[in-house]
Short mmCIF file of C-alpha atoms in Angstrom, two decimals:
data_model
loop_
_atom_site.label_atom_id
_atom_site.label_comp_id
_atom_site.label_asym_id
_atom_site.label_seq_id
_atom_site.Cartn_x
_atom_site.Cartn_y
_atom_site.Cartn_z
CA GLU A 116 -6.31 -10.33 -17.50
CA THR A 117 -4.25 -7.44 -16.30
CA ALA A 118 -5.99 -4.04 -16.51
CA VAL A 119 -3.93 -2.10 -14.27
CA PHE A 120 -0.48 -1.65 -15.35
CA GLN A 121 2.66 -0.71 -13.54
CA THR A 122 6.15 -0.01 -14.80
CA PRO A 123 8.91 -0.45 -14.06
CA ASN A 124 8.06 -3.84 -12.38
CA TYR A 125 11.60 -4.11 -11.00
CA HIS A 126 14.21 -0.97 -10.00
CA VAL A 127 17.41 -1.34 -8.10
CA THR A 128 19.10 1.80 -6.85
CA GLN A 129 21.28 3.12 -4.56
CA VAL A 130 20.42 5.35 -1.45
CA GLY A 131 19.82 9.02 -2.18
CA ASN A 132 18.48 8.36 -5.69
CA GLU A 133 15.28 9.34 -7.19
CA VAL A 134 12.68 6.62 -8.54
CA SER A 135 9.48 7.12 -10.18
CA PHE A 136 6.78 4.40 -10.38
CA ASN A 137 3.89 4.79 -13.19
CA CYS A 138 0.41 3.24 -12.81
CA LYS A 139 -2.42 3.21 -15.77
CA GLN A 140 -5.62 1.68 -15.60
CA THR A 141 -7.95 0.65 -18.33
CA LEU A 142 -11.37 -0.08 -16.21
CA GLY A 143 -12.65 3.32 -16.37
CA HIS A 144 -12.40 3.45 -12.70
CA ASP A 145 -12.76 6.64 -10.55
CA THR A 146 -10.19 5.81 -7.68
CA MET A 147 -6.61 4.70 -7.63
CA TYR A 148 -4.48 3.71 -4.80
CA TRP A 149 -1.06 3.25 -4.16
CA TYR A 150 0.02 0.56 -1.37
CA LYS A 151 3.15 -0.50 0.01
CA GLN A 152 3.90 -4.27 0.74
CA ASP A 153 6.67 -5.07 2.82
CA SER A 154 8.93 -8.32 3.05
CA LYS A 155 6.36 -9.58 5.91
CA LYS A 156 3.57 -9.33 3.05
CA LEU A 157 1.88 -6.31 5.19
CA LEU A 158 -0.38 -4.24 2.94
CA LYS A 159 -0.13 -0.58 3.88
CA ILE A 160 -2.12 2.22 2.16
CA MET A 161 -0.16 5.27 0.75
CA PHE A 162 -2.48 7.44 -0.96
CA SER A 163 -5.92 7.16 -2.66
CA TYR A 164 -7.03 9.69 -5.40
CA ASN A 165 -10.66 10.05 -6.54
CA ASN A 166 -10.93 11.39 -9.94
CA LYS A 167 -7.41 12.73 -9.86
CA GLN A 168 -7.92 14.52 -6.55
CA LEU A 169 -6.07 13.29 -3.30
CA ILE A 170 -8.62 11.89 -0.80
CA VAL A 171 -6.19 10.15 1.44
CA ASN A 172 -2.63 10.71 2.41
CA GLU A 173 -1.51 8.27 4.92
CA THR A 174 1.56 9.12 7.24
CA VAL A 175 4.41 8.65 4.77
CA PRO A 176 7.58 10.33 4.63
CA ARG A 177 7.42 13.46 2.74
CA ARG A 178 10.03 11.98 0.22
CA PHE A 179 6.93 10.21 -1.31
CA SER A 180 4.78 12.20 -3.82
CA PRO A 181 1.78 11.16 -5.86
CA GLN A 182 0.87 12.70 -9.23
CA SER A 183 -2.33 12.23 -11.00
CA SER A 184 -2.78 13.51 -14.73
CA ASP A 185 -6.39 12.17 -15.12
CA LYS A 186 -8.47 9.55 -13.25
CA ALA A 187 -6.57 6.63 -15.52
CA HIS A 188 -3.31 7.49 -14.27
CA LEU A 189 -1.42 7.70 -11.02
CA ASN A 190 2.17 7.87 -10.41
CA LEU A 191 4.44 7.78 -7.52
CA ARG A 192 7.82 9.46 -6.81
CA ILE A 193 10.43 8.96 -4.29
CA LYS A 194 12.90 11.46 -3.74
CA SER A 195 16.09 10.45 -1.90
CA VAL A 196 15.34 6.73 -1.48
CA GLU A 197 16.27 5.13 1.95
CA PRO A 198 17.17 1.47 2.47
CA GLU A 199 13.56 1.14 4.31
CA ASP A 200 11.90 2.07 1.01
CA SER A 201 12.72 -1.54 -0.47
CA ALA A 202 9.45 -3.08 -0.86
CA VAL A 203 6.71 -3.91 -3.64
CA TYR A 204 4.64 -1.01 -4.32
CA LEU A 205 1.22 -1.85 -5.62
CA CYS A 206 -1.15 0.30 -7.75
CA ALA A 207 -4.86 -0.52 -7.42
CA SER A 208 -8.11 0.90 -8.53
CA SER A 209 -11.73 0.62 -7.60
CA SER A 210 -14.91 1.83 -9.69
CA ASP A 211 -15.66 4.61 -7.21
CA TRP A 212 -14.82 5.83 -3.98
CA ALA A 213 -17.98 3.89 -2.62
CA ASN A 214 -16.43 0.62 -3.59
CA THR A 215 -13.02 0.72 -1.79
CA GLY A 216 -13.31 -2.83 -0.74
CA GLN A 217 -13.14 -4.31 -4.34
CA LEU A 218 -9.76 -3.64 -5.60
CA TYR A 219 -7.88 -4.30 -8.60
CA PHE A 220 -4.25 -4.73 -8.29
CA GLY A 221 -1.47 -3.98 -10.77
CA GLU A 222 1.63 -6.37 -10.77
CA GLY A 223 3.74 -4.32 -8.65
CA SER A 224 6.71 -2.55 -8.79
CA LYS A 225 9.50 -4.15 -6.72
CA LEU A 226 12.10 -1.46 -5.39
CA THR A 227 15.39 -2.81 -4.00
CA VAL A 228 17.63 0.16 -2.29
CA LEU A 229 21.24 -0.89 -2.03
CA GLN B 25 -5.94 0.25 16.88
CA GLN B 26 -5.90 -2.35 14.47
CA GLN B 27 -9.24 -2.40 12.65
CA VAL B 28 -9.07 -5.84 11.13
CA ARG B 29 -7.18 -9.02 12.96
CA GLN B 30 -6.47 -12.05 11.24
CA SER B 31 -5.42 -15.48 12.49
CA PRO B 32 -3.43 -17.77 12.14
CA GLN B 33 -0.42 -16.14 10.93
CA SER B 34 0.30 -19.30 8.96
CA LEU B 35 -1.59 -22.74 8.30
CA THR B 36 -0.52 -25.93 6.84
CA VAL B 37 -3.20 -28.57 6.09
CA TRP B 38 -3.01 -31.79 3.84
CA GLU B 39 -4.62 -32.08 0.47
CA GLY B 40 -8.36 -32.77 0.86
CA GLU B 41 -8.85 -31.05 4.29
CA THR B 42 -10.68 -27.87 5.01
CA ALA B 43 -8.72 -24.77 5.82
CA ILE B 44 -10.22 -22.19 8.01
CA LEU B 45 -9.06 -18.84 8.27
CA ASN B 46 -10.43 -16.38 10.77
CA CYS B 47 -10.99 -12.51 11.15
CA SER B 48 -12.37 -9.96 13.50
CA TYR B 49 -13.14 -6.48 13.24
CA GLU B 50 -13.64 -3.49 15.40
CA ASP B 51 -15.86 -1.00 13.39
CA SER B 52 -19.70 -1.90 13.22
CA THR B 53 -20.50 0.13 10.31
CA PHE B 54 -18.16 -1.77 8.09
CA ASP B 55 -20.57 -3.48 5.30
CA TYR B 56 -18.23 -4.99 2.72
CA PHE B 57 -15.80 -8.08 3.89
CA PRO B 58 -13.68 -9.44 1.06
CA TRP B 59 -10.88 -12.14 0.89
CA TYR B 60 -8.01 -11.57 -1.27
CA HIS B 61 -5.40 -14.44 -2.21
CA GLN B 62 -1.96 -13.62 -3.30
CA PHE B 63 0.01 -16.26 -4.87
CA PRO B 64 3.92 -16.19 -4.66
CA GLY B 65 5.43 -13.41 -7.11
CA GLU B 66 1.80 -12.12 -7.92
CA SER B 67 -0.21 -9.45 -6.46
CA PRO B 68 -3.55 -9.64 -4.41
CA ALA B 69 -6.70 -10.53 -6.06
CA LEU B 70 -10.18 -10.61 -4.97
CA LEU B 71 -11.47 -14.22 -4.24
CA ILE B 72 -14.78 -13.76 -2.45
CA ALA B 73 -16.74 -11.23 -0.63
CA ILE B 74 -19.86 -10.88 1.72
CA ARG B 75 -22.04 -8.10 2.77
CA PRO B 76 -23.66 -8.35 6.44
CA VAL B 77 -27.00 -8.92 5.05
CA SER B 78 -25.93 -12.45 4.59
CA ASN B 79 -24.26 -14.97 7.05
CA LYS B 80 -22.84 -17.38 4.47
CA LYS B 81 -21.55 -16.91 0.84
CA GLU B 82 -20.44 -19.82 -1.12
CA ASP B 83 -18.36 -19.92 -4.38
CA GLY B 84 -17.27 -23.50 -5.09
CA ARG B 85 -14.92 -24.53 -2.46
CA PHE B 86 -14.65 -21.24 -0.87
CA THR B 87 -17.22 -20.12 1.77
CA ILE B 88 -17.24 -17.20 4.05
CA PHE B 89 -19.27 -17.65 7.24
CA PHE B 90 -20.33 -14.16 9.00
CA ASN B 91 -21.11 -13.12 12.66
CA LYS B 92 -22.25 -9.81 12.80
CA ARG B 93 -22.99 -10.22 16.70
CA GLU B 94 -19.54 -11.15 17.40
CA LYS B 95 -17.93 -8.96 14.55
CA LYS B 96 -16.08 -12.11 13.05
CA PHE B 97 -15.91 -13.88 9.70
CA SER B 98 -14.20 -16.78 8.10
CA LEU B 99 -12.97 -18.31 5.06
CA HIS B 100 -13.34 -21.78 4.72
CA ILE B 101 -11.50 -23.81 2.02
CA ALA B 102 -13.04 -27.21 1.35
CA ASP B 103 -11.04 -30.02 -0.29
CA SER B 104 -7.65 -28.02 0.00
CA GLN B 105 -5.51 -28.57 -3.01
CA PRO B 106 -1.67 -27.80 -3.32
CA GLY B 107 -2.56 -25.11 -5.86
CA ASP B 108 -4.56 -23.18 -3.04
CA SER B 109 -1.14 -22.21 -1.27
CA ALA B 110 -0.86 -18.74 -1.05
CA THR B 111 -1.27 -15.82 1.41
CA TYR B 112 -4.85 -14.86 2.11
CA PHE B 113 -5.83 -11.38 3.44
CA CYS B 114 -9.34 -10.44 4.76
CA ALA B 115 -10.44 -6.98 4.90
CA ALA B 116 -13.52 -4.73 5.78
CA SER B 117 -14.74 -1.45 4.51
CA GLY B 118 -17.38 0.78 4.68
CA ASN B 119 -19.05 4.03 3.37
CA SER B 120 -18.46 5.93 6.76
CA ASN B 121 -15.03 6.50 6.09
CA ASN B 122 -14.72 4.73 2.38
CA ARG B 123 -11.43 3.01 3.57
CA ILE B 124 -10.51 -0.60 3.34
CA PHE B 125 -8.71 -2.15 6.16
CA PHE B 126 -6.67 -5.29 5.55
CA GLY B 127 -5.60 -8.06 7.99
CA ASP B 128 -1.93 -9.22 8.30
CA GLY B 129 -2.63 -12.08 6.11
CA THR B 130 -2.48 -16.18 6.67
CA GLN B 131 0.03 -17.98 4.74
CA LEU B 132 -1.67 -21.14 3.62
CA VAL B 133 0.46 -24.15 2.57
CA VAL B 134 -1.22 -27.25 1.36
CA LYS B 135 0.76 -30.34 1.46
CA PRO B 136 -0.14 -33.31 -1.04
#
């Protein structure tokens, strides 16, 4: 049963455009994440938020910016997309910062940059 | 330095055989070792996990074997079924850095 909701699930756009992905979790968790999964299925952490505070900000291009209005929502904005941004972006949550190993993933948002 | 290493990259077994997926880790402070599976077109989902207080964890056909001294753990899938075909990720996390580190994944194919 899905409890981490992402929108949109698919998005096709052109180089230079802006894209936003939204994520909401209904599990009552304190911690949320954005992961990037490339064509080789590798999972790379991008950002972690705990109670809407940024905790982890991996080395990602500055065109990526997360935003959290409350602990149940974590959005991702990409300004001026590049071809290498084509990937599946996975939102996830964990009950709290101490349980980072028990992740609940959303369905993913597949981005294709033409 | 990669914190979690996973092998093999791909594995093919026949239905009914035992599939063995391997992982090793670097940080001895890690205290939680989950395995996630990801079916085609879906997102990863937690399958089974172990903590270092145990050296074995079973859940039906899925068993984790854990070797703390060698910093290795493996997932054994007994009586493999075609429906087990998926990508499997091992991972490790710990309170010292509150991070989870994923392996690169093993693509398992179970042939009928």
